[in-house]
Amino acid sequence: VTPPVLGHEVAGDIEEVGSDVRGYSKGDRVAVHHHVPCHTCYYCLRGDHTLCQEFPKSNLDPCGFAEYLRVPETNVSKGAVFRLPDGMSYEEAALAEPTGCCIRGIDRLGIQNEDSTLIIGAGPAGLTYVRLLRAFGTGLIVATDVIESRVRWARKFGTDQAFNAADTNLHRQVLDATEGRGVDNVIVASGNVKAIEASFQFVRKGGKILLFGIPPEGSVFSCDASSVFIREIKLIPSYSTTENEIQRALEMMETGMIRLTDMITHRSHLSEIAEAFRIADDARLSLKVMVHE
Ligand SMILES: [Zn+2]
Ligand SMILES: [Zn+2]
């Protein structure tokens, strides 16, 4: 088992360019993506780029939490080094990768204009979804979280309604907001299997559930199989992102279509990274923690 590579949402300056690299030079301000698909295999040719065997193999060396890092040739040649627009901060650029993940999730859901959406989990991902859906101009946006401070964050980020997931009236409130149907889409922006299990009661007949949060390996959820069948519920997972969505995220940021830096609650220097992890782990205290050099 290879240890996970930590830190993959990275922006900074190019310090040195490989001898065969064209189009980039020292001093360029860039964001980099750690994984790239091959674009030629069975999965890539069918549009399932994040399922490409090469995808998880490419990575930053040694990782994103470093003063200097090397970007593999394959990442450079496949377009995973993004030049930053003038005036875009590194902090904003570092949010392009997670935002790309959310854009891909919305693509996979195939959200229609007037669709209503419930977002379970109002952490950084859930809040990014709120802002993206607002930017795309979809219908009702409701969010829930078990942590009250995050429910308040959801309201601040522009939901129509936000509830504590522990609220016993939650089910009724979601139904009331959708003429008794349930929402068109549920985005499970939490890896907790309880959140996945809860999602089935909020989605309308024929509706879609996006599995976006990363569940712990080996975790199991249960659902009423007959109800899923009769009600034709669609379960759609979305794992990671590619250059395409990251580029779109950067463009949305550059044009002001989306603004996300206000979710940064803490900033830590690289030398205090253990403390940064501790803060990030405390969901009552923090939302997004930025580590800088
Ligand atoms: Zn491939
Ligand atoms: Zn990420």
PDB file of C-alpha atoms and ligand atoms in Angstrom:
ATOM      1  CA  VAL A   1       0.000   0.000   0.000  1.00  0.00           C
ATOM      2  CA  THR A   2       1.441   3.355  -0.994  1.00  0.00           C
ATOM      3  CA  PRO A   3       0.879   6.134   1.537  1.00  0.00           C
ATOM      4  CA  PRO A   4      -1.527   8.847   0.372  1.00  0.00           C
ATOM      5  CA  VAL A   5       0.013  11.963  -1.158  1.00  0.00           C
ATOM      6  CA  LEU A   6      -1.155  14.861   0.969  1.00  0.00           C
ATOM      7  CA  GLY A   7      -1.955  18.266  -0.431  1.00  0.00           C
ATOM      8  CA  HIS A   8      -3.283  18.351  -3.970  1.00  0.00           C
ATOM      9  CA  GLU A   9      -5.008  21.742  -4.197  1.00  0.00           C
ATOM     10  CA  VAL A  10      -1.990  23.814  -5.046  1.00  0.00           C
ATOM     11  CA  ALA A  11      -1.016  27.159  -6.551  1.00  0.00           C
ATOM     12  CA  GLY A  12       2.318  28.950  -6.734  1.00  0.00           C
ATOM     13  CA  ASP A  13       5.179  30.197  -8.922  1.00  0.00           C
ATOM     14  CA  ILE A  14       7.173  28.192 -11.435  1.00  0.00           C
ATOM     15  CA  GLU A  15      10.741  28.109 -10.141  1.00  0.00           C
ATOM     16  CA  GLU A  16      12.304  25.912 -12.804  1.00  0.00           C
ATOM     17  CA  VAL A  17      11.143  24.453 -16.122  1.00  0.00           C
ATOM     18  CA  GLY A  18      12.185  21.067 -17.556  1.00  0.00           C
ATOM     19  CA  SER A  19      14.418  21.309 -20.639  1.00  0.00           C
ATOM     20  CA  ASP A  20      11.750  19.952 -23.013  1.00  0.00           C
ATOM     21  CA  VAL A  21       8.866  21.968 -21.621  1.00  0.00           C
ATOM     22  CA  ARG A  22       7.459  24.635 -23.928  1.00  0.00           C
ATOM     23  CA  GLY A  23       4.968  27.318 -23.052  1.00  0.00           C
ATOM     24  CA  TYR A  24       5.904  27.888 -19.425  1.00  0.00           C
ATOM     25  CA  SER A  25       8.707  29.852 -17.869  1.00  0.00           C
ATOM     26  CA  LYS A  26      10.198  30.685 -14.509  1.00  0.00           C
ATOM     27  CA  GLY A  27       8.043  33.098 -12.581  1.00  0.00           C
ATOM     28  CA  ASP A  28       4.730  32.037 -14.154  1.00  0.00           C
ATOM     29  CA  ARG A  29       1.922  31.944 -11.621  1.00  0.00           C
ATOM     30  CA  VAL A  30       0.117  28.609 -11.883  1.00  0.00           C
ATOM     31  CA  ALA A  31      -2.231  26.115 -10.295  1.00  0.00           C
ATOM     32  CA  VAL A  32      -1.525  22.426 -10.863  1.00  0.00           C
ATOM     33  CA  HIS A  33      -3.690  19.343 -10.843  1.00  0.00           C
ATOM     34  CA  HIS A  34      -2.207  16.183  -9.374  1.00  0.00           C
ATOM     35  CA  HIS A  35      -4.055  13.567 -11.465  1.00  0.00           C
ATOM     36  CA  VAL A  36      -4.347  13.398 -15.250  1.00  0.00           C
ATOM     37  CA  PRO A  37      -6.126  10.824 -17.433  1.00  0.00           C
ATOM     38  CA  CYS A  38      -4.428   9.270 -20.478  1.00  0.00           C
ATOM     39  CA  HIS A  39      -7.192  10.336 -22.918  1.00  0.00           C
ATOM     40  CA  THR A  40      -6.685   7.155 -24.996  1.00  0.00           C
ATOM     41  CA  CYS A  41      -7.902   4.178 -22.925  1.00  0.00           C
ATOM     42  CA  TYR A  42     -11.313   2.454 -22.902  1.00  0.00           C
ATOM     43  CA  TYR A  43     -12.575   4.641 -20.041  1.00  0.00           C
ATOM     44  CA  CYS A  44     -11.182   7.928 -21.320  1.00  0.00           C
ATOM     45  CA  LEU A  45     -12.673   7.378 -24.772  1.00  0.00           C
ATOM     46  CA  ARG A  46     -16.066   6.908 -23.125  1.00  0.00           C
ATOM     47  CA  GLY A  47     -15.766  10.085 -21.094  1.00  0.00           C
ATOM     48  CA  ASP A  48     -15.021   8.352 -17.775  1.00  0.00           C
ATOM     49  CA  HIS A  49     -11.709  10.162 -17.370  1.00  0.00           C
ATOM     50  CA  THR A  50     -11.436   9.815 -13.615  1.00  0.00           C
ATOM     51  CA  LEU A  51     -11.758   6.036 -13.955  1.00  0.00           C
ATOM     52  CA  CYS A  52      -8.671   5.891 -16.190  1.00  0.00           C
ATOM     53  CA  GLN A  53      -5.997   3.556 -14.792  1.00  0.00           C
ATOM     54  CA  GLU A  54      -3.366   6.240 -15.296  1.00  0.00           C
ATOM     55  CA  PHE A  55      -5.396   8.834 -13.410  1.00  0.00           C
ATOM     56  CA  PRO A  56      -4.458   7.938  -9.816  1.00  0.00           C
ATOM     57  CA  LYS A  57      -0.879   7.074 -10.817  1.00  0.00           C
ATOM     58  CA  SER A  58       0.100  10.616 -11.745  1.00  0.00           C
ATOM     59  CA  ASN A  59       0.906  12.750  -8.724  1.00  0.00           C
ATOM     60  CA  LEU A  60       2.817  15.722  -7.423  1.00  0.00           C
ATOM     61  CA  ASP A  61       6.286  15.003  -6.061  1.00  0.00           C
ATOM     62  CA  PRO A  62       6.599  14.883  -3.107  1.00  0.00           C
ATOM     63  CA  CYS A  63       3.150  16.417  -2.413  1.00  0.00           C
ATOM     64  CA  GLY A  64       1.318  19.721  -2.292  1.00  0.00           C
ATOM     65  CA  PHE A  65       2.328  20.507   1.280  1.00  0.00           C
ATOM     66  CA  ALA A  66       5.858  21.440   0.297  1.00  0.00           C
ATOM     67  CA  GLU A  67       7.902  24.551  -0.353  1.00  0.00           C
ATOM     68  CA  TYR A  68       8.864  23.177  -3.768  1.00  0.00           C
ATOM     69  CA  LEU A  69       7.250  20.378  -5.713  1.00  0.00           C
ATOM     70  CA  ARG A  70       7.858  18.718  -9.053  1.00  0.00           C
ATOM     71  CA  VAL A  71       5.062  18.313 -11.579  1.00  0.00           C
ATOM     72  CA  PRO A  72       5.411  15.116 -13.659  1.00  0.00           C
ATOM     73  CA  GLU A  73       5.893  15.439 -17.421  1.00  0.00           C
ATOM     74  CA  THR A  74       2.545  13.771 -18.076  1.00  0.00           C
ATOM     75  CA  ASN A  75       0.705  16.394 -15.995  1.00  0.00           C
ATOM     76  CA  VAL A  76       2.468  19.197 -17.852  1.00  0.00           C
ATOM     77  CA  SER A  77       1.866  17.771 -21.328  1.00  0.00           C
ATOM     78  CA  LYS A  78      -1.790  16.927 -20.636  1.00  0.00           C
ATOM     79  CA  GLY A  79      -2.622  20.468 -19.604  1.00  0.00           C
ATOM     80  CA  ALA A  80      -2.787  20.113 -15.831  1.00  0.00           C
ATOM     81  CA  VAL A  81      -0.680  23.233 -15.256  1.00  0.00           C
ATOM     82  CA  PHE A  82      -2.989  26.246 -15.371  1.00  0.00           C
ATOM     83  CA  ARG A  83      -1.677  29.749 -15.816  1.00  0.00           C
ATOM     84  CA  LEU A  84      -3.452  32.074 -13.396  1.00  0.00           C
ATOM     85  CA  PRO A  85      -5.307  35.156 -14.570  1.00  0.00           C
ATOM     86  CA  ASP A  86      -3.669  38.429 -13.519  1.00  0.00           C
ATOM     87  CA  GLY A  87      -4.851  39.479 -10.125  1.00  0.00           C
ATOM     88  CA  MET A  88      -6.089  36.056  -9.033  1.00  0.00           C
ATOM     89  CA  SER A  89      -4.704  35.213  -5.611  1.00  0.00           C
ATOM     90  CA  TYR A  90      -3.010  31.893  -4.915  1.00  0.00           C
ATOM     91  CA  GLU A  91      -5.667  31.237  -2.297  1.00  0.00           C
ATOM     92  CA  GLU A  92      -8.443  31.574  -4.838  1.00  0.00           C
ATOM     93  CA  ALA A  93      -6.501  29.511  -7.371  1.00  0.00           C
ATOM     94  CA  ALA A  94      -5.998  26.742  -4.800  1.00  0.00           C
ATOM     95  CA  LEU A  95      -9.797  26.444  -4.665  1.00  0.00           C
ATOM     96  CA  ALA A  96     -10.006  25.663  -8.389  1.00  0.00           C
ATOM     97  CA  GLU A  97      -9.460  21.910  -7.954  1.00  0.00           C
ATOM     98  CA  PRO A  98     -12.184  21.328  -5.330  1.00  0.00           C
ATOM     99  CA  THR A  99     -14.474  23.616  -7.342  1.00  0.00           C
ATOM    100  CA  GLY A 100     -13.715  21.545 -10.450  1.00  0.00           C
ATOM    101  CA  CYS A 101     -14.814  18.450  -8.519  1.00  0.00           C
ATOM    102  CA  CYS A 102     -18.153  20.144  -7.767  1.00  0.00           C
ATOM    103  CA  ILE A 103     -18.625  21.325 -11.375  1.00  0.00           C
ATOM    104  CA  ARG A 104     -18.115  17.751 -12.515  1.00  0.00           C
ATOM    105  CA  GLY A 105     -20.698  16.585  -9.956  1.00  0.00           C
ATOM    106  CA  ILE A 106     -23.236  19.058 -11.355  1.00  0.00           C
ATOM    107  CA  ASP A 107     -22.443  17.897 -14.894  1.00  0.00           C
ATOM    108  CA  ARG A 108     -22.993  14.296 -13.885  1.00  0.00           C
ATOM    109  CA  LEU A 109     -26.281  15.138 -12.183  1.00  0.00           C
ATOM    110  CA  GLY A 110     -27.437  16.941 -15.305  1.00  0.00           C
ATOM    111  CA  ILE A 111     -29.243  19.596 -13.278  1.00  0.00           C
ATOM    112  CA  GLN A 112     -32.064  21.349 -15.154  1.00  0.00           C
ATOM    113  CA  ASN A 113     -32.790  25.057 -14.841  1.00  0.00           C
ATOM    114  CA  GLU A 114     -35.669  24.992 -12.384  1.00  0.00           C
ATOM    115  CA  ASP A 115     -34.452  21.960 -10.423  1.00  0.00           C
ATOM    116  CA  SER A 116     -34.672  21.992  -6.655  1.00  0.00           C
ATOM    117  CA  THR A 117     -31.622  20.682  -4.821  1.00  0.00           C
ATOM    118  CA  LEU A 118     -30.947  19.594  -1.269  1.00  0.00           C
ATOM    119  CA  ILE A 119     -27.309  19.650  -0.201  1.00  0.00           C
ATOM    120  CA  ILE A 120     -26.499  17.403   2.755  1.00  0.00           C
ATOM    121  CA  GLY A 121     -23.348  18.661   4.447  1.00  0.00           C
ATOM    122  CA  ALA A 122     -22.506  22.373   4.518  1.00  0.00           C
ATOM    123  CA  GLY A 123     -18.730  22.075   4.644  1.00  0.00           C
ATOM    124  CA  PRO A 124     -16.468  23.584   1.969  1.00  0.00           C
ATOM    125  CA  ALA A 125     -17.821  21.230  -0.727  1.00  0.00           C
ATOM    126  CA  GLY A 126     -21.470  21.797   0.184  1.00  0.00           C
ATOM    127  CA  LEU A 127     -20.981  25.560   0.237  1.00  0.00           C
ATOM    128  CA  THR A 128     -19.191  25.449  -3.116  1.00  0.00           C
ATOM    129  CA  TYR A 129     -22.232  23.649  -4.508  1.00  0.00           C
ATOM    130  CA  VAL A 130     -24.491  26.385  -3.128  1.00  0.00           C
ATOM    131  CA  ARG A 131     -22.500  29.089  -4.920  1.00  0.00           C
ATOM    132  CA  LEU A 132     -22.226  27.086  -8.162  1.00  0.00           C
ATOM    133  CA  LEU A 133     -25.951  26.344  -8.310  1.00  0.00           C
ATOM    134  CA  ARG A 134     -26.684  30.012  -7.638  1.00  0.00           C
ATOM    135  CA  ALA A 135     -24.259  31.004 -10.389  1.00  0.00           C
ATOM    136  CA  PHE A 136     -25.905  28.563 -12.809  1.00  0.00           C
ATOM    137  CA  GLY A 137     -29.321  29.925 -11.850  1.00  0.00           C
ATOM    138  CA  THR A 138     -31.089  26.718 -10.816  1.00  0.00           C
ATOM    139  CA  GLY A 139     -34.170  26.563  -8.595  1.00  0.00           C
ATOM    140  CA  LEU A 140     -34.650  26.044  -4.866  1.00  0.00           C
ATOM    141  CA  ILE A 141     -31.481  25.369  -2.864  1.00  0.00           C
ATOM    142  CA  VAL A 142     -31.784  23.822   0.585  1.00  0.00           C
ATOM    143  CA  ALA A 143     -28.876  22.694   2.763  1.00  0.00           C
ATOM    144  CA  THR A 144     -28.543  20.726   5.977  1.00  0.00           C
ATOM    145  CA  ASP A 145     -25.742  19.999   8.377  1.00  0.00           C
ATOM    146  CA  VAL A 146     -25.508  18.489  11.832  1.00  0.00           C
ATOM    147  CA  ILE A 147     -23.356  21.401  13.016  1.00  0.00           C
ATOM    148  CA  GLU A 148     -25.270  24.604  13.727  1.00  0.00           C
ATOM    149  CA  SER A 149     -22.410  26.928  12.717  1.00  0.00           C
ATOM    150  CA  ARG A 150     -22.350  25.274   9.301  1.00  0.00           C
ATOM    151  CA  VAL A 151     -26.110  25.706   8.945  1.00  0.00           C
ATOM    152  CA  ARG A 152     -25.478  29.427   9.439  1.00  0.00           C
ATOM    153  CA  TRP A 153     -22.674  29.318   6.868  1.00  0.00           C
ATOM    154  CA  ALA A 154     -25.091  27.759   4.394  1.00  0.00           C
ATOM    155  CA  ARG A 155     -27.532  30.659   4.854  1.00  0.00           C
ATOM    156  CA  LYS A 156     -24.688  33.132   4.485  1.00  0.00           C
ATOM    157  CA  PHE A 157     -23.644  31.451   1.241  1.00  0.00           C
ATOM    158  CA  GLY A 158     -27.078  31.939  -0.270  1.00  0.00           C
ATOM    159  CA  THR A 159     -29.321  28.926   0.293  1.00  0.00           C
ATOM    160  CA  ASP A 160     -33.065  29.516   0.188  1.00  0.00           C
ATOM    161  CA  GLN A 161     -33.397  27.461   3.345  1.00  0.00           C
ATOM    162  CA  ALA A 162     -30.937  25.762   5.674  1.00  0.00           C
ATOM    163  CA  PHE A 163     -31.754  23.353   8.462  1.00  0.00           C
ATOM    164  CA  ASN A 164     -30.020  21.446  11.190  1.00  0.00           C
ATOM    165  CA  ALA A 165     -30.067  17.799  10.112  1.00  0.00           C
ATOM    166  CA  ALA A 166     -31.097  16.863  13.645  1.00  0.00           C
ATOM    167  CA  ASP A 167     -34.307  18.894  13.242  1.00  0.00           C
ATOM    168  CA  THR A 168     -37.180  16.434  13.524  1.00  0.00           C
ATOM    169  CA  ASN A 169     -39.273  18.541  11.147  1.00  0.00           C
ATOM    170  CA  LEU A 170     -36.658  18.383   8.401  1.00  0.00           C
ATOM    171  CA  HIS A 171     -38.492  15.866   6.250  1.00  0.00           C
ATOM    172  CA  ARG A 172     -41.740  17.826   6.436  1.00  0.00           C
ATOM    173  CA  GLN A 173     -39.949  21.097   5.680  1.00  0.00           C
ATOM    174  CA  VAL A 174     -38.307  19.692   2.555  1.00  0.00           C
ATOM    175  CA  LEU A 175     -41.638  18.302   1.358  1.00  0.00           C
ATOM    176  CA  ASP A 176     -43.391  21.601   2.094  1.00  0.00           C
ATOM    177  CA  ALA A 177     -40.790  23.469   0.056  1.00  0.00           C
ATOM    178  CA  THR A 178     -41.393  21.207  -2.955  1.00  0.00           C
ATOM    179  CA  GLU A 179     -45.199  20.906  -3.057  1.00  0.00           C
ATOM    180  CA  GLY A 180     -44.957  17.574  -1.289  1.00  0.00           C
ATOM    181  CA  ARG A 181     -42.782  15.925  -3.927  1.00  0.00           C
ATOM    182  CA  GLY A 182     -39.279  16.009  -2.494  1.00  0.00           C
ATOM    183  CA  VAL A 183     -36.333  17.648  -4.235  1.00  0.00           C
ATOM    184  CA  ASP A 184     -35.238  16.902  -7.787  1.00  0.00           C
ATOM    185  CA  ASN A 185     -31.637  16.376  -6.681  1.00  0.00           C
ATOM    186  CA  VAL A 186     -29.870  15.545  -3.459  1.00  0.00           C
ATOM    187  CA  ILE A 187     -26.155  16.233  -3.270  1.00  0.00           C
ATOM    188  CA  VAL A 188     -24.556  14.202  -0.500  1.00  0.00           C
ATOM    189  CA  ALA A 189     -21.553  16.396   0.271  1.00  0.00           C
ATOM    190  CA  SER A 190     -20.616  14.255   3.238  1.00  0.00           C
ATOM    191  CA  GLY A 191     -18.895  10.894   3.392  1.00  0.00           C
ATOM    192  CA  ASN A 192     -21.059   9.793   6.290  1.00  0.00           C
ATOM    193  CA  VAL A 193     -23.187   6.799   5.295  1.00  0.00           C
ATOM    194  CA  LYS A 194     -25.981   8.155   7.506  1.00  0.00           C
ATOM    195  CA  ALA A 195     -26.155  11.111   5.117  1.00  0.00           C
ATOM    196  CA  ILE A 196     -26.434   8.757   2.145  1.00  0.00           C
ATOM    197  CA  GLU A 197     -29.169   6.766   3.872  1.00  0.00           C
ATOM    198  CA  ALA A 198     -31.063   9.954   4.751  1.00  0.00           C
ATOM    199  CA  SER A 199     -30.920  11.214   1.168  1.00  0.00           C
ATOM    200  CA  PHE A 200     -33.528   8.704  -0.068  1.00  0.00           C
ATOM    201  CA  GLN A 201     -36.334  10.252   1.976  1.00  0.00           C
ATOM    202  CA  PHE A 202     -35.797  13.727   0.517  1.00  0.00           C
ATOM    203  CA  VAL A 203     -35.554  12.952  -3.191  1.00  0.00           C
ATOM    204  CA  ARG A 204     -38.640  12.982  -5.396  1.00  0.00           C
ATOM    205  CA  LYS A 205     -39.796  10.053  -7.526  1.00  0.00           C
ATOM    206  CA  GLY A 206     -37.420   9.799 -10.476  1.00  0.00           C
ATOM    207  CA  GLY A 207     -34.986  12.131  -8.734  1.00  0.00           C
ATOM    208  CA  LYS A 208     -31.229  11.883  -8.504  1.00  0.00           C
ATOM    209  CA  ILE A 209     -28.814  11.460  -5.617  1.00  0.00           C
ATOM    210  CA  LEU A 210     -25.221  12.565  -6.148  1.00  0.00           C
ATOM    211  CA  LEU A 211     -22.706  10.708  -3.993  1.00  0.00           C
ATOM    212  CA  PHE A 212     -19.983  13.301  -3.619  1.00  0.00           C
ATOM    213  CA  GLY A 213     -18.540  12.977  -0.105  1.00  0.00           C
ATOM    214  CA  ILE A 214     -15.942  10.239   0.244  1.00  0.00           C
ATOM    215  CA  PRO A 215     -17.271   7.386   2.409  1.00  0.00           C
ATOM    216  CA  PRO A 216     -14.763   5.506   4.588  1.00  0.00           C
ATOM    217  CA  GLU A 217     -13.381   2.432   2.839  1.00  0.00           C
ATOM    218  CA  GLY A 218     -15.525  -0.619   3.494  1.00  0.00           C
ATOM    219  CA  SER A 219     -18.458   1.374   4.866  1.00  0.00           C
ATOM    220  CA  VAL A 220     -21.902   0.054   4.000  1.00  0.00           C
ATOM    221  CA  PHE A 221     -25.219   1.850   3.620  1.00  0.00           C
ATOM    222  CA  SER A 222     -28.666   0.366   3.446  1.00  0.00           C
ATOM    223  CA  CYS A 223     -31.718   1.526   1.566  1.00  0.00           C
ATOM    224  CA  ASP A 224     -35.178   0.219   0.779  1.00  0.00           C
ATOM    225  CA  ALA A 225     -34.394  -1.530  -2.510  1.00  0.00           C
ATOM    226  CA  SER A 226     -38.041  -1.873  -3.465  1.00  0.00           C
ATOM    227  CA  SER A 227     -38.625   1.843  -2.911  1.00  0.00           C
ATOM    228  CA  VAL A 228     -35.551   2.759  -4.963  1.00  0.00           C
ATOM    229  CA  PHE A 229     -36.918   0.557  -7.755  1.00  0.00           C
ATOM    230  CA  ILE A 230     -40.557   1.657  -7.672  1.00  0.00           C
ATOM    231  CA  ARG A 231     -39.591   5.320  -7.294  1.00  0.00           C
ATOM    232  CA  GLU A 232     -36.846   5.061  -9.930  1.00  0.00           C
ATOM    233  CA  ILE A 233     -34.219   6.820  -7.847  1.00  0.00           C
ATOM    234  CA  LYS A 234     -30.904   7.352  -9.602  1.00  0.00           C
ATOM    235  CA  LEU A 235     -27.672   7.107  -7.623  1.00  0.00           C
ATOM    236  CA  ILE A 236     -24.803   8.958  -9.272  1.00  0.00           C
ATOM    237  CA  PRO A 237     -21.313   8.994  -7.757  1.00  0.00           C
ATOM    238  CA  SER A 238     -18.799  11.655  -8.797  1.00  0.00           C
ATOM    239  CA  TYR A 239     -15.141  11.102  -8.043  1.00  0.00           C
ATOM    240  CA  SER A 240     -12.511  13.807  -8.559  1.00  0.00           C
ATOM    241  CA  THR A 241     -12.144  16.139 -11.535  1.00  0.00           C
ATOM    242  CA  THR A 242     -10.142  16.720 -14.704  1.00  0.00           C
ATOM    243  CA  GLU A 243      -8.443  19.653 -16.439  1.00  0.00           C
ATOM    244  CA  ASN A 244     -11.692  20.520 -18.194  1.00  0.00           C
ATOM    245  CA  GLU A 245     -13.648  21.363 -15.042  1.00  0.00           C
ATOM    246  CA  ILE A 246     -10.680  23.005 -13.308  1.00  0.00           C
ATOM    247  CA  GLN A 247     -10.288  25.337 -16.277  1.00  0.00           C
ATOM    248  CA  ARG A 248     -13.985  26.175 -16.070  1.00  0.00           C
ATOM    249  CA  ALA A 249     -13.637  26.806 -12.338  1.00  0.00           C
ATOM    250  CA  LEU A 250     -10.776  29.243 -12.967  1.00  0.00           C
ATOM    251  CA  GLU A 251     -12.822  31.025 -15.643  1.00  0.00           C
ATOM    252  CA  MET A 252     -15.823  31.338 -13.331  1.00  0.00           C
ATOM    253  CA  MET A 253     -13.548  32.791 -10.670  1.00  0.00           C
ATOM    254  CA  GLU A 254     -11.857  35.168 -13.096  1.00  0.00           C
ATOM    255  CA  THR A 255     -15.140  36.523 -14.442  1.00  0.00           C
ATOM    256  CA  GLY A 256     -16.579  36.863 -10.953  1.00  0.00           C
ATOM    257  CA  MET A 257     -19.320  34.311 -11.633  1.00  0.00           C
ATOM    258  CA  ILE A 258     -18.287  32.589  -8.444  1.00  0.00           C
ATOM    259  CA  ARG A 259     -16.545  33.797  -5.322  1.00  0.00           C
ATOM    260  CA  LEU A 260     -15.373  31.297  -2.720  1.00  0.00           C
ATOM    261  CA  THR A 261     -12.494  32.775  -0.748  1.00  0.00           C
ATOM    262  CA  ASP A 262     -14.882  33.884   1.989  1.00  0.00           C
ATOM    263  CA  MET A 263     -15.022  30.256   3.138  1.00  0.00           C
ATOM    264  CA  ILE A 264     -11.391  30.496   4.264  1.00  0.00           C
ATOM    265  CA  THR A 265     -11.595  30.698   8.039  1.00  0.00           C
ATOM    266  CA  HIS A 266      -7.967  29.962   8.906  1.00  0.00           C
ATOM    267  CA  ARG A 267      -4.517  30.410   7.431  1.00  0.00           C
ATOM    268  CA  SER A 268      -1.442  28.472   8.526  1.00  0.00           C
ATOM    269  CA  HIS A 269       2.197  28.583   7.580  1.00  0.00           C
ATOM    270  CA  LEU A 270       3.636  25.361   6.156  1.00  0.00           C
ATOM    271  CA  SER A 271       5.831  25.035   9.255  1.00  0.00           C
ATOM    272  CA  GLU A 272       2.675  24.765  11.405  1.00  0.00           C
ATOM    273  CA  ILE A 273       0.953  22.138   9.330  1.00  0.00           C
ATOM    274  CA  ALA A 274       0.146  19.805  12.229  1.00  0.00           C
ATOM    275  CA  GLU A 275      -1.807  22.642  13.829  1.00  0.00           C
ATOM    276  CA  ALA A 276      -3.513  23.337  10.479  1.00  0.00           C
ATOM    277  CA  PHE A 277      -4.721  19.733  10.345  1.00  0.00           C
ATOM    278  CA  ARG A 278      -5.993  19.956  13.913  1.00  0.00           C
ATOM    279  CA  ILE A 279      -7.957  23.109  13.080  1.00  0.00           C
ATOM    280  CA  ALA A 280      -9.311  21.637   9.843  1.00  0.00           C
ATOM    281  CA  ASP A 281     -10.424  18.547  11.742  1.00  0.00           C
ATOM    282  CA  ASP A 282     -12.594  20.639  14.055  1.00  0.00           C
ATOM    283  CA  ALA A 283     -15.680  21.251  11.934  1.00  0.00           C
ATOM    284  CA  ARG A 284     -17.207  23.501  14.604  1.00  0.00           C
ATOM    285  CA  LEU A 285     -14.224  25.807  14.507  1.00  0.00           C
ATOM    286  CA  SER A 286     -13.116  25.889  10.892  1.00  0.00           C
ATOM    287  CA  LEU A 287     -14.368  25.687   7.352  1.00  0.00           C
ATOM    288  CA  LYS A 288     -11.469  26.020   4.917  1.00  0.00           C
ATOM    289  CA  VAL A 289      -7.902  26.140   6.177  1.00  0.00           C
ATOM    290  CA  MET A 290      -5.298  27.535   3.784  1.00  0.00           C
ATOM    291  CA  VAL A 291      -1.703  26.448   4.168  1.00  0.00           C
ATOM    292  CA  HIS A 292       0.819  28.879   2.728  1.00  0.00           C
ATOM    293  CA  GLU A 293       4.569  28.941   2.387  1.00  0.00           C
TER     294      GLU A 293
HETATM  295 ZN    ZN B   1      -7.330   6.738 -19.827  1.00  0.00          ZN
HETATM  296 ZN    ZN B   2      -9.389  18.147  -3.941  1.00  0.00          ZN
END
